[in-house]
Amino acid sequence: DTSVMTVEILPSTLFTPNAFRPGSSIAENRVFMPLRLGVNPEKFQLRIFNRWGQEVYRADPRISHWSGQDEQGHDLPDGVYFFTLTTIDPDRKPPIRSGYIQLIRR
């Protein structure tokens, strides 16, 4: 007796840039947008904190980018911000990724 099964392995990759400039002439540089491959977009949460640890932005799971504004739409000053990304990857492990992002207004 023989049995055959095809298994597709989906990679799970998350890349985060380290700086962005909302006033850039290059569209891709205007927002902080983690690049996701194999990550369920409905289980993705982006949170941004200022240097004092106050949350200044929490992205809706359907909106996976940050434009340098707070949740009321006010421009935040340039500087270094801390971000956390909470996801559930295909293996159902809930990784939390974090790091720093430079917001450039010049």
Tab-separated table of N, CA and C in Angstrom, residues 16-89:
chain	number	residue	atom	x	y	z
A	16	THR	N	11.366	44.635	9.731
A	16	THR	CA	10.981	45.981	10.156
A	16	THR	C	12.080	46.975	9.797
A	17	PRO	N	11.736	48.032	9.071
A	17	PRO	CA	12.722	49.067	8.785
A	17	PRO	C	13.091	49.804	10.069
A	18	ASN	N	14.168	50.588	10.046
A	18	ASN	CA	14.597	51.277	11.262
A	18	ASN	C	14.362	52.786	11.219
A	19	ALA	N	13.833	53.312	10.113
A	19	ALA	CA	13.558	54.743	10.016
A	19	ALA	C	12.532	54.987	8.910
A	20	PHE	N	11.820	56.104	9.027
A	20	PHE	CA	10.925	56.537	7.955
A	20	PHE	C	10.739	58.039	8.059
A	21	ARG	N	10.314	58.637	6.939
A	21	ARG	CA	10.129	60.092	6.883
A	21	ARG	C	8.809	60.386	6.178
A	22	PRO	N	7.779	60.821	6.930
A	22	PRO	CA	6.470	61.084	6.325
A	22	PRO	C	6.502	62.065	5.152
A	23	GLY	N	7.462	62.991	5.116
A	23	GLY	CA	7.546	63.968	4.033
A	23	GLY	C	8.398	63.520	2.859
A	24	SER	N	8.763	62.266	2.809
A	24	SER	CA	9.640	61.758	1.752
A	24	SER	C	8.961	61.818	0.389
A	25	SER	N	9.765	62.013	-0.645
A	25	SER	CA	9.241	61.968	-2.020
A	25	SER	C	9.066	60.527	-2.493
A	26	ILE	N	9.606	59.582	-1.740
A	26	ILE	CA	9.474	58.155	-2.062
A	26	ILE	C	8.338	57.582	-1.224
A	27	ALA	N	7.291	57.101	-1.872
A	27	ALA	CA	6.084	56.643	-1.176
A	27	ALA	C	6.377	55.577	-0.120
A	28	GLU	N	7.263	54.657	-0.407
A	28	GLU	CA	7.569	53.563	0.523
A	28	GLU	C	8.234	54.044	1.804
A	29	ASN	N	8.818	55.249	1.775
A	29	ASN	CA	9.513	55.780	2.953
A	29	ASN	C	8.629	56.666	3.827
A	30	ARG	N	7.359	56.830	3.462
A	30	ARG	CA	6.478	57.750	4.178
A	30	ARG	C	5.826	57.148	5.419
A	31	VAL	N	5.822	55.832	5.541
A	31	VAL	CA	5.214	55.160	6.692
A	31	VAL	C	6.136	54.070	7.210
A	32	PHE	N	5.966	53.751	8.477
A	32	PHE	CA	6.634	52.599	9.069
A	32	PHE	C	5.697	51.422	8.873
A	33	MET	N	6.125	50.485	8.029
A	33	MET	CA	5.274	49.354	7.707
A	33	MET	C	6.095	48.070	7.749
A	34	PRO	N	5.929	47.281	8.794
A	34	PRO	CA	6.615	45.992	8.830
A	34	PRO	C	6.168	45.125	7.654
A	35	LEU	N	7.109	44.467	7.018
A	35	LEU	CA	6.799	43.578	5.910
A	35	LEU	C	6.580	42.187	6.469
A	36	ARG	N	5.436	41.610	6.139
A	36	ARG	CA	5.062	40.313	6.697
A	36	ARG	C	4.899	39.288	5.593
A	37	LEU	N	5.407	38.106	5.833
A	37	LEU	CA	5.198	36.990	4.917
A	37	LEU	C	4.818	35.793	5.766
A	38	GLY	N	3.668	35.221	5.525
A	38	GLY	CA	3.217	34.078	6.301
A	38	GLY	C	2.678	34.454	7.667
A	39	VAL	N	2.334	35.718	7.863
A	39	VAL	CA	1.788	36.172	9.141
A	39	VAL	C	0.323	36.502	8.930
A	40	ASN	N	-0.537	35.969	9.770
A	40	ASN	CA	-1.968	36.203	9.670
A	40	ASN	C	-2.259	37.673	9.948
A	41	PRO	N	-2.755	38.439	8.962
A	41	PRO	CA	-2.988	39.867	9.173
A	41	PRO	C	-4.049	40.164	10.221
A	42	GLU	N	-4.956	39.212	10.471
A	42	GLU	CA	-5.985	39.430	11.481
A	42	GLU	C	-5.448	39.240	12.893
A	43	LYS	N	-4.272	38.682	13.020
A	43	LYS	CA	-3.671	38.443	14.332
A	43	LYS	C	-2.394	39.260	14.499
A	44	PHE	N	-2.387	40.440	13.930
A	44	PHE	CA	-1.201	41.287	13.915
A	44	PHE	C	-1.521	42.583	14.641
A	45	GLN	N	-0.705	42.929	15.627
A	45	GLN	CA	-0.944	44.167	16.377
A	45	GLN	C	0.341	44.977	16.444
A	46	LEU	N	0.291	46.216	15.974
A	46	LEU	CA	1.422	47.148	16.014
A	46	LEU	C	1.122	48.212	17.046
A	47	ARG	N	2.048	48.406	17.989
A	47	ARG	CA	1.914	49.444	19.017
A	47	ARG	C	3.179	50.289	19.013
A	48	ILE	N	2.997	51.607	19.155
A	48	ILE	CA	4.112	52.553	19.155
A	48	ILE	C	4.134	53.286	20.497
A	49	PHE	N	5.341	53.422	21.065
A	49	PHE	CA	5.516	54.082	22.352
A	49	PHE	C	6.538	55.208	22.217
A	50	ASN	N	6.337	56.290	22.970
A	50	ASN	CA	7.328	57.363	22.969
A	50	ASN	C	8.474	56.996	23.919
A	51	ARG	N	9.440	57.879	24.059
A	51	ARG	CA	10.629	57.552	24.853
A	51	ARG	C	10.360	57.463	26.345
A	52	TRP	N	9.189	57.891	26.785
A	52	TRP	CA	8.802	57.781	28.190
A	52	TRP	C	7.942	56.541	28.441
A	53	GLY	N	7.758	55.731	27.412
A	53	GLY	CA	6.991	54.496	27.554
A	53	GLY	C	5.494	54.649	27.420
A	54	GLN	N	5.029	55.826	27.019
A	54	GLN	CA	3.597	56.041	26.824
A	54	GLN	C	3.194	55.563	25.434
A	55	GLU	N	2.124	54.800	25.375
A	55	GLU	CA	1.632	54.357	24.072
A	55	GLU	C	1.061	55.557	23.331
A	56	VAL	N	1.568	55.815	22.123
A	56	VAL	CA	1.088	56.946	21.327
A	56	VAL	C	0.270	56.494	20.118
A	57	TYR	N	0.351	55.202	19.786
A	57	TYR	CA	-0.387	54.708	18.620
A	57	TYR	C	-0.575	53.201	18.744
A	58	ARG	N	-1.774	52.760	18.409
A	58	ARG	CA	-2.070	51.321	18.331
A	58	ARG	C	-2.798	51.100	17.016
A	59	ALA	N	-2.212	50.326	16.146
A	59	ALA	CA	-2.793	50.118	14.810
A	59	ALA	C	-3.932	49.110	14.872
A	60	ASP	N	-4.958	49.395	14.121
A	60	ASP	CA	-6.024	48.441	13.888
A	60	ASP	C	-5.398	47.277	13.107
A	61	PRO	N	-5.774	46.029	13.400
A	61	PRO	CA	-5.159	44.907	12.665
A	61	PRO	C	-5.273	45.009	11.148
A	62	ARG	N	-6.291	45.708	10.649
A	62	ARG	CA	-6.427	45.855	9.191
A	62	ARG	C	-5.486	46.918	8.644
A	63	ILE	N	-4.928	47.770	9.542
A	63	ILE	CA	-3.997	48.822	9.132
A	63	ILE	C	-2.666	48.513	9.779
A	64	SER	N	-1.726	48.032	9.012
A	64	SER	CA	-0.476	47.538	9.596
A	64	SER	C	0.685	48.502	9.411
A	65	HIS	N	0.391	49.798	9.444
A	65	HIS	CA	1.479	50.756	9.293
A	65	HIS	C	1.264	51.940	10.237
A	66	TRP	N	2.300	52.760	10.371
A	66	TRP	CA	2.244	53.954	11.201
A	66	TRP	C	2.763	55.122	10.375
A	67	SER	N	2.022	56.228	10.347
A	67	SER	CA	2.386	57.393	9.534
A	67	SER	C	3.048	58.503	10.339
A	68	GLY	N	3.369	58.236	11.615
A	68	GLY	CA	4.015	59.260	12.431
A	68	GLY	C	3.039	60.150	13.170
A	69	GLN	N	1.792	59.718	13.245
A	69	GLN	CA	0.765	60.481	13.952
A	69	GLN	C	0.252	59.696	15.148
A	70	ASP	N	-0.342	60.438	16.109
A	70	ASP	CA	-0.977	59.740	17.220
A	70	ASP	C	-2.364	59.278	16.769
A	71	GLU	N	-3.110	58.660	17.665
A	71	GLU	CA	-4.411	58.113	17.292
A	71	GLU	C	-5.450	59.193	16.963
A	72	GLN	N	-5.192	60.445	17.371
A	72	GLN	CA	-6.098	61.543	17.033
A	72	GLN	C	-5.704	62.213	15.714
A	73	GLY	N	-4.649	61.746	15.073
A	73	GLY	CA	-4.226	62.305	13.787
A	73	GLY	C	-3.256	63.460	13.888
A	74	HIS	N	-2.716	63.734	15.078
A	74	HIS	CA	-1.740	64.810	15.252
A	74	HIS	C	-0.339	64.299	14.937
A	75	ASP	N	0.446	65.105	14.219
A	75	ASP	CA	1.826	64.736	13.922
A	75	ASP	C	2.636	64.673	15.209
A	76	LEU	N	3.375	63.595	15.373
A	76	LEU	CA	4.276	63.459	16.511
A	76	LEU	C	5.634	64.021	16.130
A	77	PRO	N	6.411	64.494	17.103
A	77	PRO	CA	7.719	65.075	16.784
A	77	PRO	C	8.711	64.013	16.319
A	78	ASP	N	9.721	64.477	15.582
A	78	ASP	CA	10.744	63.519	15.155
A	78	ASP	C	11.483	63.010	16.387
A	79	GLY	N	12.069	61.846	16.221
A	79	GLY	CA	12.769	61.214	17.326
A	79	GLY	C	12.702	59.709	17.222
A	80	VAL	N	13.160	59.067	18.269
A	80	VAL	CA	13.184	57.605	18.317
A	80	VAL	C	11.969	57.122	19.094
A	81	TYR	N	11.272	56.159	18.536
A	81	TYR	CA	10.096	55.555	19.155
A	81	TYR	C	10.348	54.060	19.301
A	82	PHE	N	9.645	53.454	20.224
A	82	PHE	CA	9.753	52.013	20.471
A	82	PHE	C	8.491	51.358	19.922
A	83	PHE	N	8.621	50.210	19.269
A	83	PHE	CA	7.450	49.527	18.739
A	83	PHE	C	7.406	48.090	19.236
A	84	THR	N	6.211	47.543	19.312
A	84	THR	CA	6.023	46.115	19.557
A	84	THR	C	5.096	45.574	18.484
A	85	LEU	N	5.378	44.373	18.064
A	85	LEU	CA	4.559	43.664	17.085
A	85	LEU	C	4.154	42.343	17.718
A	86	THR	N	2.881	42.134	17.826
A	86	THR	CA	2.383	40.877	18.347
A	86	THR	C	1.724	40.155	17.186
A	87	THR	N	2.146	38.940	16.934
A	87	THR	CA	1.600	38.158	15.822
A	87	THR	C	1.405	36.720	16.258
A	88	ILE	N	0.695	36.001	15.444
A	88	ILE	CA	0.633	34.549	15.590
A	88	ILE	C	1.110	33.985	14.271
A	89	ASP	N	2.214	33.271	14.299
A	89	ASP	CA	2.780	32.734	13.064
A	89	ASP	C	2.099	31.407	12.710
